[in-house]
Amino acid sequence: MTTATSPAVRPTGERRRIGSLVWHVGAILVLAVVLYPVIWVLGASFKPSKDIIASLDLLPGEPVWANFSGLADGISGISITSFFSNSLMYAGLAVVGVVLSSSLTAYAFAKIRFAGRNLLFTLMIGTLLLPYHVLLIPQYVLFRNLGYIDTLVPLVAGKFLATEAFFVFLMVQFMRGLPRELDEAAKLDGCGHLRTYWSIVLPLSRPAIITSAIFTFINAWNDFMGPLIYLNTPSKYTVSLGLMMFRDQEGISNYGSMIAMSLVALVPVIAFFMAFQRYLIDGMATSGLKG
Amino acid sequence: MTLVKEAPARPAEKRSAAPAAGRRGRRRENLAGYLFMSPWIAGFLLLTAGPMIASLYYAFTSYNLFTPPRWVGLDNFTTMFQDPRWQKSVQVTLKYVVVATPLKLLLALGVALLLAQKRRGQALYRAAFYMPSLIGASVSVGFVWRALFSDDAVVDRTQKIFGLDVGGWIGNPDYVLYSLVALSIWQFGAPMVIFLAGLKQVPQELYEAAEMDGAGPFRRFWNITLPMISPVLFFNVLLESIHAFQVFGSAYVVSDTRCGPADATLVYTCYLYQKGFKEAQMGFASAMAWTLVVAVALVTAVLFWSQKKWVHYEEAAK
């Protein structure tokens, strides 16, 4: 496993150099496999539709823009921007909801000593293990009875009500790590909990909040089952469902545009990832958060 | 559920609570606590606890959304157990969990060991390997997969070079599930990062001592690394298998919206979706959901029970 310490009698300098070479070859091989699909979609989006499946080349022979300009026509009379603005609305509301509700809840768990705190905390952790599917049907019935089918309400209500226990947990862990002296000093200075939360704990919890916000954005942007179940009108569709419309038409002539839109749909996620990967990876490592 | 050790209760906590203006202070703290977490309480009652009770009730009824639920006792469960498509979905899901989870974790561990060494460009590799875990859930990637694994496309042609001609995996009932397995393995970055965090905790002195005693790389891995990261391994096995039981999007997007040629990718949740939302059999679907909960709980319980045999905790050793 550890190529660096092979039991050799070679001089250490050479040994280290060979070890390093083997290491990089191994890492680059894995990297090639991991990045292949991403580079493939990048190349395919510039290929003529007929070449996308048939051509083995990773990059297009002669790049064409037709796939992207084809996107401007939209699909079934709905413009692509409509899907994107719907997704943006969903993801934006989700971020606001999760950050607000989870940080308030986490503050209570981490900083306020109230009766029943431990019991409620256990309950909250318990919801982490519960398969989501057991709630799917009754939640659907509930939102249907309330008349919220075909709106964003069912998709974001849970985010405003701190049901994403992962994020609450992440923030609790972080807030517990903040020096207690700070909020004690605030208390002595006459700050109430609201003030302490808003001016001291919340700003200091920025890393945990950013992690939660970015994960929430990406999860909402990628979400497929939620919109599939709750949205019916194509003009309200998110990007995921818009992509499905492309696919269900199954016109090979449109294959290029479908791949181009797939690429465009990945852009926000990849951009967020590149900008915040340190937070995301560390957040993942400390809490086992799922992407 | 966490790798982070809970902060021990500090003595300052007790000291500050005691003199806090007695009963009135405590009542104020209680009120503040419940006010702050009122969103969670509302969410828990409305969107978790309430629905759980409701779905437990639905599981024993016949309910099509349009007429009120009608109590049918255990009918949903007996029909379900005899339903060949349900049996198929259980088979498909188990196959997926059993094949995808170990392969993914093996790759994750292998790459984590690679990245645990100090080398140039390490952070960049780590980031690149992690990325699929975030974009893998996207419908876009599902399409990419469809294109890569379809007839006469990249994977098919590469196989032909090696003289293996099975056609595209997407249209072939014997292979299509493995394209989903490949998609799951591709997202090895999430468990890898957790392994990496675990590997960092292993004290270097142990390796130095073992090396002095003449232990080779394999012995060192087997006798030091593996026991030391077994809690992390346990956590990953638990998380990834629970996750694999609930796979949905890739089965729906990569194969086709009916979940596969000849039901080959009819994973459990896909059948649940079809029953509930296509056929409006909410009672049956709820029965399915509860069976899934029981299955996941059983797997969790077995894993927790088994950890006594193979998971090594520092505290226990002392």
XYZ file of C-alpha atoms in Angstrom:
609
model
C 0.000 0.000 0.000
C 2.582 2.526 1.068
C 4.789 2.825 -1.949
C 6.934 5.374 -0.190
C 8.328 2.882 2.263
C 9.031 -0.175 0.137
C 11.529 -2.385 1.901
C 14.377 -1.607 -0.446
C 18.072 -1.154 0.134
C 18.305 1.615 -2.448
C 19.647 4.982 -1.391
C 16.780 6.969 0.120
C 16.866 9.748 -2.488
C 16.234 7.439 -5.410
C 13.754 5.375 -3.447
C 11.736 8.430 -2.664
C 11.780 9.575 -6.261
C 10.487 6.242 -7.558
C 7.857 6.124 -4.843
C 6.720 9.568 -5.806
C 6.508 8.615 -9.466
C 4.425 5.527 -8.725
C 2.186 7.625 -6.534
C 1.535 10.199 -9.224
C 0.892 7.554 -11.890
C -1.661 5.921 -9.617
C -3.353 9.197 -8.731
C -3.498 10.347 -12.336
C -5.045 7.049 -13.440
C -7.844 7.466 -10.908
C -8.165 11.105 -11.879
C -8.588 10.157 -15.548
C -11.455 7.789 -14.769
C -13.113 10.283 -12.434
C -12.908 13.229 -14.796
C -13.704 11.290 -17.959
C -17.499 11.753 -17.822
C -17.102 15.451 -17.089
C -14.715 16.028 -19.981
C -16.864 13.817 -22.179
C -19.967 15.954 -21.648
C -17.917 19.074 -22.280
C -16.691 17.666 -25.608
C -20.018 16.130 -26.595
C -21.855 19.407 -26.194
C -19.834 20.713 -29.148
C -20.421 17.681 -31.354
C -23.131 17.380 -33.992
C -26.030 15.331 -32.597
C -25.298 12.287 -34.734
C -21.731 12.062 -33.429
C -22.531 12.218 -29.745
C -23.147 8.533 -29.235
C -21.318 7.221 -32.257
C -17.997 8.997 -31.996
C -15.346 7.633 -29.676
C -13.414 10.881 -29.672
C -13.427 12.706 -26.413
C -13.312 16.078 -28.138
C -15.284 17.120 -31.223
C -13.571 17.088 -34.598
C -14.959 20.435 -35.519
C -16.704 22.186 -32.653
C -20.247 23.296 -33.425
C -22.384 25.766 -31.519
C -25.664 24.357 -32.808
C -26.386 22.493 -29.581
C -26.205 25.644 -27.505
C -28.023 27.862 -29.976
C -30.656 25.112 -30.180
C -31.297 25.686 -26.493
C -32.685 29.121 -27.249
C -35.717 27.486 -28.884
C -36.620 25.942 -25.535
C -38.703 22.828 -25.388
C -42.414 22.389 -26.033
C -42.768 26.150 -26.069
C -41.084 26.695 -22.711
C -37.889 28.668 -22.646
C -34.808 27.262 -20.971
C -34.547 30.350 -18.773
C -37.848 29.399 -17.217
C -36.405 26.100 -15.947
C -33.335 27.863 -14.666
C -35.202 30.625 -12.874
C -37.505 28.041 -11.273
C -34.505 26.062 -10.048
C -32.850 29.233 -8.825
C -35.976 30.227 -6.929
C -36.240 26.784 -5.344
C -32.556 26.638 -4.402
C -32.524 30.233 -3.129
C -35.555 29.753 -0.898
C -34.116 26.464 0.331
C -30.883 28.163 1.352
C -32.658 30.965 3.220
C -34.940 28.466 4.935
C -32.233 26.061 6.000
C -29.839 28.731 7.231
C -32.478 30.564 9.268
C -34.337 27.663 10.812
C -31.359 25.381 11.356
C -29.214 28.040 12.982
C -31.998 29.054 15.362
C -32.596 25.446 16.320
C -28.890 24.746 16.627
C -28.447 27.786 18.882
C -31.105 26.440 21.205
C -29.458 23.007 21.347
C -25.954 24.354 21.769
C -26.372 27.423 23.947
C -29.629 27.348 25.890
C -30.124 25.002 28.823
C -33.786 24.167 28.738
C -35.743 21.223 30.068
C -36.034 18.329 27.623
C -33.078 19.430 25.543
C -31.396 16.032 25.516
C -34.567 14.164 24.636
C -35.313 16.493 21.725
C -31.738 16.281 20.527
C -31.973 12.495 20.449
C -35.219 12.747 18.506
C -33.591 15.077 16.015
C -30.655 12.732 15.501
C -33.128 9.873 15.119
C -34.730 11.559 12.119
C -31.360 11.315 10.370
C -31.704 7.569 10.052
C -35.321 7.524 8.965
C -35.784 6.620 5.283
C -37.315 9.625 3.622
C -39.750 7.423 1.723
C -41.878 6.683 4.718
C -42.818 10.374 4.881
C -43.255 10.800 1.149
C -46.836 9.657 0.806
C -48.389 11.298 3.864
C -46.550 14.536 3.100
C -47.936 14.408 -0.407
C -51.438 13.831 0.963
C -50.976 16.699 3.417
C -49.821 19.203 0.816
C -52.494 18.026 -1.575
C -55.184 18.631 1.032
C -53.736 22.068 1.705
C -53.877 22.826 -2.017
C -50.139 23.284 -2.498
C -49.572 20.788 -5.318
C -47.815 22.378 -8.280
C -46.201 25.071 -6.131
C -42.810 25.384 -4.472
C -44.349 25.231 -0.994
C -44.019 21.450 -0.490
C -40.434 21.583 -1.706
C -39.283 24.348 0.643
C -41.616 24.054 3.663
C -39.353 21.477 5.286
C -36.325 23.710 4.817
C -37.985 26.541 6.760
C -38.942 24.092 9.491
C -35.438 22.718 10.087
C -36.307 19.188 8.987
C -32.862 18.773 7.427
C -31.368 17.352 10.577
C -27.909 17.065 9.068
C -27.527 20.817 8.956
C -28.899 21.361 12.449
C -26.449 18.760 13.670
C -23.551 20.315 11.794
C -24.300 23.729 13.285
C -24.804 22.352 16.808
C -21.391 20.707 16.622
C -19.850 23.929 15.473
C -21.578 26.171 18.009
C -20.617 23.845 20.857
C -17.025 24.402 19.866
C -17.265 28.180 20.235
C -15.752 29.479 23.457
C -18.431 29.733 26.092
C -16.728 32.796 27.558
C -17.999 34.825 24.600
C -21.707 34.300 25.143
C -21.226 34.512 28.907
C -19.615 37.895 28.461
C -22.523 38.926 26.237
C -24.938 37.822 28.936
C -23.128 39.901 31.539
C -23.335 42.843 29.206
C -27.088 42.406 29.200
C -27.587 40.688 25.869
C -30.624 38.461 25.584
C -30.466 35.221 23.663
C -31.704 36.805 20.454
C -28.979 39.399 20.573
C -26.291 36.841 21.454
C -27.484 34.624 18.625
C -27.558 37.384 16.066
C -24.436 39.382 16.921
C -22.105 36.772 18.367
C -22.889 33.147 17.634
C -24.190 33.557 14.088
C -21.215 35.530 12.733
C -18.772 33.153 14.404
C -20.525 30.151 12.921
C -19.872 31.315 9.409
C -17.982 28.204 8.255
C -20.818 25.900 9.332
C -23.410 28.220 7.792
C -21.591 28.472 4.491
C -21.211 24.694 4.337
C -24.909 24.190 5.001
C -25.897 26.871 2.511
C -23.792 25.448 -0.298
C -24.881 21.879 0.339
C -28.493 23.012 0.445
C -28.137 24.885 -2.806
C -26.535 21.941 -4.571
C -29.014 19.436 -3.169
C -31.968 21.577 -4.213
C -30.467 22.189 -7.636
C -29.950 18.437 -8.110
C -33.235 17.446 -6.500
C -35.216 15.234 -8.763
C -37.777 13.261 -6.814
C -39.297 16.300 -5.086
C -40.085 18.268 -8.254
C -41.096 15.039 -10.012
C -43.769 14.410 -7.424
C -44.986 17.927 -6.706
C -44.764 19.889 -9.957
C -47.178 19.245 -12.837
C -47.155 22.323 -15.042
C -44.180 22.418 -17.427
C -43.778 26.185 -16.957
C -43.093 25.514 -13.267
C -40.565 22.771 -13.893
C -37.062 22.905 -12.489
C -33.988 22.132 -14.573
C -34.077 18.436 -13.636
C -37.595 18.071 -14.955
C -36.833 20.214 -17.989
C -34.058 17.800 -18.824
C -36.494 14.930 -18.507
C -38.787 16.647 -21.020
C -35.930 16.729 -23.487
C -35.348 13.088 -22.927
C -38.953 11.998 -23.156
C -39.242 13.613 -26.553
C -36.394 11.270 -27.404
C -35.792 12.978 -30.730
C -32.245 12.050 -31.651
C -32.173 15.339 -33.542
C -32.412 17.019 -30.167
C -29.768 14.896 -28.525
C -27.168 17.618 -28.906
C -29.290 20.211 -27.149
C -30.049 17.779 -24.388
C -26.355 17.222 -23.747
C -25.682 20.956 -23.993
C -28.361 21.661 -21.423
C -26.987 18.910 -19.189
C -23.690 20.719 -19.251
C -25.251 24.102 -18.535
C -27.210 22.549 -15.681
C -23.986 21.315 -14.121
C -22.294 24.709 -14.276
C -23.709 26.189 -11.044
C -22.896 23.059 -9.067
C -19.354 22.843 -10.388
C -18.822 26.589 -9.892
C -20.024 26.427 -6.285
C -17.911 23.382 -5.718
C -14.773 25.025 -7.046
C -15.338 28.162 -5.011
C -16.113 26.414 -1.741
C -14.550 22.985 -2.004
C -12.500 23.427 1.149
C -15.592 24.088 3.268
C -17.520 21.320 1.562
C -14.875 18.652 1.932
C -14.129 19.549 5.539
C -17.843 19.666 6.281
C -18.212 16.236 4.741
C -15.273 14.862 6.688
C -16.529 16.053 10.041
C -20.142 15.069 9.758
C -20.564 12.487 7.042
C -22.900 14.784 5.192
C -24.135 13.334 1.926
C -23.752 15.148 -1.308
C -23.246 9.410 13.921
C -20.290 11.657 14.106
C -16.570 11.687 13.936
C -16.332 14.821 15.973
C -16.133 14.092 19.646
C -18.831 15.838 21.619
C -17.458 18.695 23.580
C -17.325 17.616 27.194
C -19.604 19.612 29.459
C -17.411 22.358 30.793
C -17.392 23.130 34.466
C -18.255 26.729 33.599
C -21.617 25.516 32.334
C -22.610 24.207 35.751
C -21.307 27.208 37.599
C -23.209 29.720 35.559
C -26.471 27.782 35.718
C -26.654 27.413 39.466
C -27.014 30.985 40.655
C -29.123 32.043 37.654
C -31.966 33.726 39.496
C -33.655 30.471 40.478
C -36.994 29.350 39.123
C -37.845 32.448 37.141
C -34.501 32.331 35.351
C -34.961 28.693 34.538
C -38.450 29.267 33.229
C -37.123 32.051 31.043
C -34.427 29.751 29.698
C -37.008 27.076 28.926
C -39.185 29.560 27.132
C -36.245 30.884 25.124
C -35.163 27.364 24.216
C -38.573 26.384 22.936
C -39.046 29.666 21.095
C -35.729 29.292 19.324
C -36.457 25.791 18.253
C -40.100 26.321 17.415
C -39.408 25.907 13.671
C -37.912 22.493 14.308
C -40.738 21.492 16.658
C -43.339 22.512 14.094
C -41.429 20.689 11.375
C -41.021 17.599 13.484
C -44.694 17.381 14.380
C -46.067 18.396 10.988
C -43.621 16.834 8.567
C -42.060 13.926 10.445
C -44.006 12.560 13.414
C -47.459 13.269 11.954
C -46.676 11.736 8.568
C -45.121 8.692 10.241
C -48.326 7.987 12.104
C -50.362 8.671 8.977
C -48.315 6.358 6.816
C -48.501 3.629 9.425
C -52.281 3.978 9.247
C -52.332 4.084 5.431
C -50.304 0.879 5.321
C -53.367 -0.948 6.643
C -55.840 0.711 4.303
C -56.802 0.839 0.686
C -56.402 4.466 -0.320
C -56.429 6.010 -3.787
C -56.447 9.714 -2.734
C -59.963 10.282 -4.037
C -62.059 8.243 -1.646
C -61.315 8.083 2.085
C -58.920 5.335 3.220
C -60.652 2.014 3.867
C -59.253 -0.326 6.543
C -58.097 -3.623 5.010
C -55.926 -5.040 7.772
C -52.861 -6.882 6.564
C -54.067 -7.157 2.953
C -51.433 -4.774 1.592
C -48.668 -6.803 3.155
C -49.953 -10.188 1.977
C -50.493 -8.866 -1.559
C -47.064 -7.277 -1.475
C -45.200 -10.395 -0.409
C -46.873 -12.396 -3.198
C -46.386 -9.721 -5.841
C -43.731 -10.906 -8.330
C -42.729 -7.329 -9.188
C -42.242 -6.508 -5.510
C -40.081 -9.623 -5.140
C -38.151 -8.548 -8.206
C -37.623 -5.068 -6.743
C -36.285 -6.568 -3.514
C -33.894 -8.752 -5.507
C -32.699 -5.851 -7.641
C -32.160 -3.627 -4.613
C -30.275 -6.263 -2.633
C -28.067 -6.992 -5.630
C -27.368 -3.291 -5.998
C -26.552 -2.815 -2.304
C -24.380 -5.920 -2.104
C -22.393 -5.157 -5.250
C -22.127 -1.375 -5.188
C -21.400 -0.723 -1.500
C -18.271 -2.901 -1.038
C -16.769 -1.879 -4.377
C -17.319 1.782 -3.676
C -15.820 1.535 -0.186
C -12.859 -0.486 -1.425
C -12.043 2.146 -4.009
C -12.618 4.918 -1.472
C -10.241 3.288 0.993
C -7.618 2.594 -1.670
C -7.606 6.163 -2.894
C -7.668 7.506 0.660
C -4.524 5.506 1.444
C -2.965 6.981 -1.650
C -3.937 10.515 -0.679
C -2.896 10.085 2.945
C 0.716 10.272 1.843
C 2.193 13.716 1.668
C 2.683 14.541 -1.992
C 2.531 17.553 -4.186
C -0.901 18.297 -5.644
C -2.631 16.250 -2.962
C -5.320 18.853 -2.242
C -6.144 19.137 -5.926
C -6.580 15.377 -6.295
C -8.701 15.265 -3.188
C -10.994 17.966 -4.572
C -11.260 16.339 -8.000
C -12.106 12.931 -6.534
C -14.737 14.450 -4.303
C -16.563 16.331 -7.050
C -18.588 13.371 -8.444
C -20.179 12.923 -5.031
C -21.817 16.306 -5.491
C -22.746 16.248 -9.167
C -23.543 12.525 -9.316
C -27.117 13.065 -8.133
C -27.884 15.356 -11.038
C -30.137 14.305 -13.902
C -27.418 15.659 -16.198
C -25.007 12.980 -15.063
C -27.738 10.408 -15.547
C -27.887 11.450 -19.196
C -24.132 11.312 -19.536
C -24.245 7.804 -18.149
C -26.968 6.842 -20.574
C -24.850 8.093 -23.432
C -21.664 6.422 -22.221
C -23.261 3.031 -21.643
C -25.662 2.859 -24.563
C -25.335 0.659 -27.611
C -22.317 1.414 -29.773
C -21.098 4.139 -27.396
C -17.840 4.472 -25.519
C -18.137 1.598 -23.057
C -19.525 -0.760 -25.679
C -16.728 -0.008 -28.110
C -14.033 -0.265 -25.483
C -15.332 -3.712 -24.573
C -15.202 -4.790 -28.184
C -11.508 -4.002 -28.266
C -11.135 -6.673 -25.591
C -13.373 -9.016 -27.538
C -16.337 -8.705 -25.166
C -19.450 -7.942 -27.123
C -22.509 -7.505 -24.944
C -23.950 -4.502 -26.752
C -24.844 -1.419 -24.745
C -25.482 -1.945 -21.064
C -28.507 0.331 -20.998
C -30.728 -1.857 -23.162
C -29.478 -5.161 -21.788
C -31.425 -6.464 -18.783
C -28.424 -8.485 -17.627
C -26.087 -5.511 -17.525
C -28.099 -2.350 -17.019
C -27.982 -2.591 -13.223
C -24.197 -2.547 -13.395
C -24.246 0.809 -15.134
C -26.005 2.093 -11.998
C -23.420 0.340 -9.870
C -20.713 2.095 -11.877
C -22.418 5.421 -11.263
C -22.484 4.741 -7.546
C -18.830 3.684 -7.467
C -17.881 6.800 -9.379
C -19.129 8.781 -6.389
C -16.520 7.269 -4.074
C -15.298 10.721 -3.021
C -17.631 11.152 -0.054
C -16.552 8.005 1.829
C -12.981 8.671 0.714
C -12.921 11.998 2.526
C -14.203 10.315 5.681
C -11.518 7.624 5.397
C -8.914 10.345 4.966
C -10.065 12.072 8.134
C -9.762 8.721 9.913
C -6.313 7.993 8.526
C -5.063 11.326 9.807
C -5.932 10.262 13.351
C -3.672 7.209 13.307
C -0.600 7.996 15.463
C 2.577 7.879 13.380
C 4.548 6.360 16.292
C 2.703 3.099 15.758
C 4.047 2.826 12.218
C 7.553 3.765 13.296
C 7.512 1.155 16.036
C 6.176 -1.490 13.661
C 8.805 -0.657 11.092
C 11.524 -1.074 13.705
C 10.089 -4.495 14.456
C 10.415 -5.287 10.767
C 6.718 -5.284 9.787
C 6.187 -4.891 6.025
C 3.646 -2.570 4.413
C 0.952 -5.245 4.330
C 1.394 -6.177 7.988
C 1.360 -2.528 8.938
C -1.875 -2.005 7.022
C -3.533 -5.092 8.440
C -2.401 -4.752 12.046
C -2.330 -0.990 12.487
C -4.239 0.937 9.836
C -7.266 -1.302 9.576
C -7.969 -1.616 13.325
C -7.309 2.077 13.852
C -9.751 3.173 11.159
C -12.363 0.504 11.872
C -14.744 3.021 13.513
C -14.624 5.106 10.356
C -15.029 2.000 8.218
C -18.060 1.078 10.269
C -19.528 4.535 9.833
C -19.002 4.388 6.067
C -20.490 0.907 5.718
C -23.543 2.022 7.677
C -24.020 5.263 5.777
C -23.392 3.852 2.314
C -25.586 0.802 2.684
C -28.502 2.807 4.086
C -28.020 5.182 1.205
C -27.878 2.378 -1.370
C -31.176 0.940 -0.164
C -32.847 4.214 -1.101
C -31.424 4.723 -4.584
C -33.983 6.235 -6.934
C -32.913 8.982 -9.321
C -30.277 7.046 -11.205
C -32.588 4.063 -11.735
C -35.272 6.391 -13.036
C -33.063 8.479 -15.284
C -30.274 6.180 -16.459
C -32.363 3.216 -17.497
C -35.791 4.577 -18.326
C -38.755 6.025 -16.495
C -40.265 2.567 -16.071
C -37.060 1.498 -14.339
C -35.356 -0.668 -16.777
C -35.880 -3.068 -19.598
C -37.708 -6.088 -18.166
C -37.746 -4.445 -14.701
C -33.981 -4.909 -14.541
C -33.455 -1.701 -12.559
C -36.732 -1.798 -10.676
C -35.154 -0.726 -7.395
C -37.386 -0.684 -4.345
C -38.093 3.038 -4.309
C -38.837 3.017 -8.008
C -41.572 0.449 -7.491
C -42.795 2.448 -4.508
C -42.972 5.537 -6.700
C -44.864 3.673 -9.414
C -47.360 2.217 -6.956
C -47.917 5.458 -5.067
C -47.753 8.164 -7.664
C -48.538 6.406 -10.951
C -51.154 3.958 -9.757
C -52.391 5.970 -6.757
C -52.187 2.949 -4.473
C -51.192 4.942 -1.426
C -51.952 2.133 1.015
C -49.775 -0.372 -0.810
C -46.989 2.189 -1.213
C -47.115 2.979 2.509
C -46.871 -0.690 3.325
C -43.829 -0.813 1.072
C -42.315 2.204 2.800
C -42.704 0.663 6.239
C -41.196 -2.582 5.035
C -38.215 -0.531 3.860
C -37.966 1.159 7.252
C -37.945 -2.229 8.962
C -35.320 -3.539 6.529
C -33.069 -0.524 7.039
C -33.531 -0.751 10.810
C -32.596 -4.434 10.694
C -29.469 -3.788 8.661
C -28.502 -0.991 11.047
C -29.102 -3.233 14.049
C -27.056 -6.090 12.561
C -24.212 -3.716 11.758
C -24.258 -2.261 15.267
C -24.309 -5.750 16.714
C -21.440 -6.882 14.499
C -19.233 -3.952 15.405
C -18.370 -5.600 18.697
C -16.519 -8.215 16.660
C -14.523 -5.992 14.383
C -14.662 -2.346 15.341
C -11.809 -1.278 17.541
C -12.463 1.613 19.904
C -9.642 3.274 21.789
C -11.594 3.450 25.043
C -12.396 -0.245 25.015
C -8.747 -1.185 24.637
C -7.648 0.586 27.779
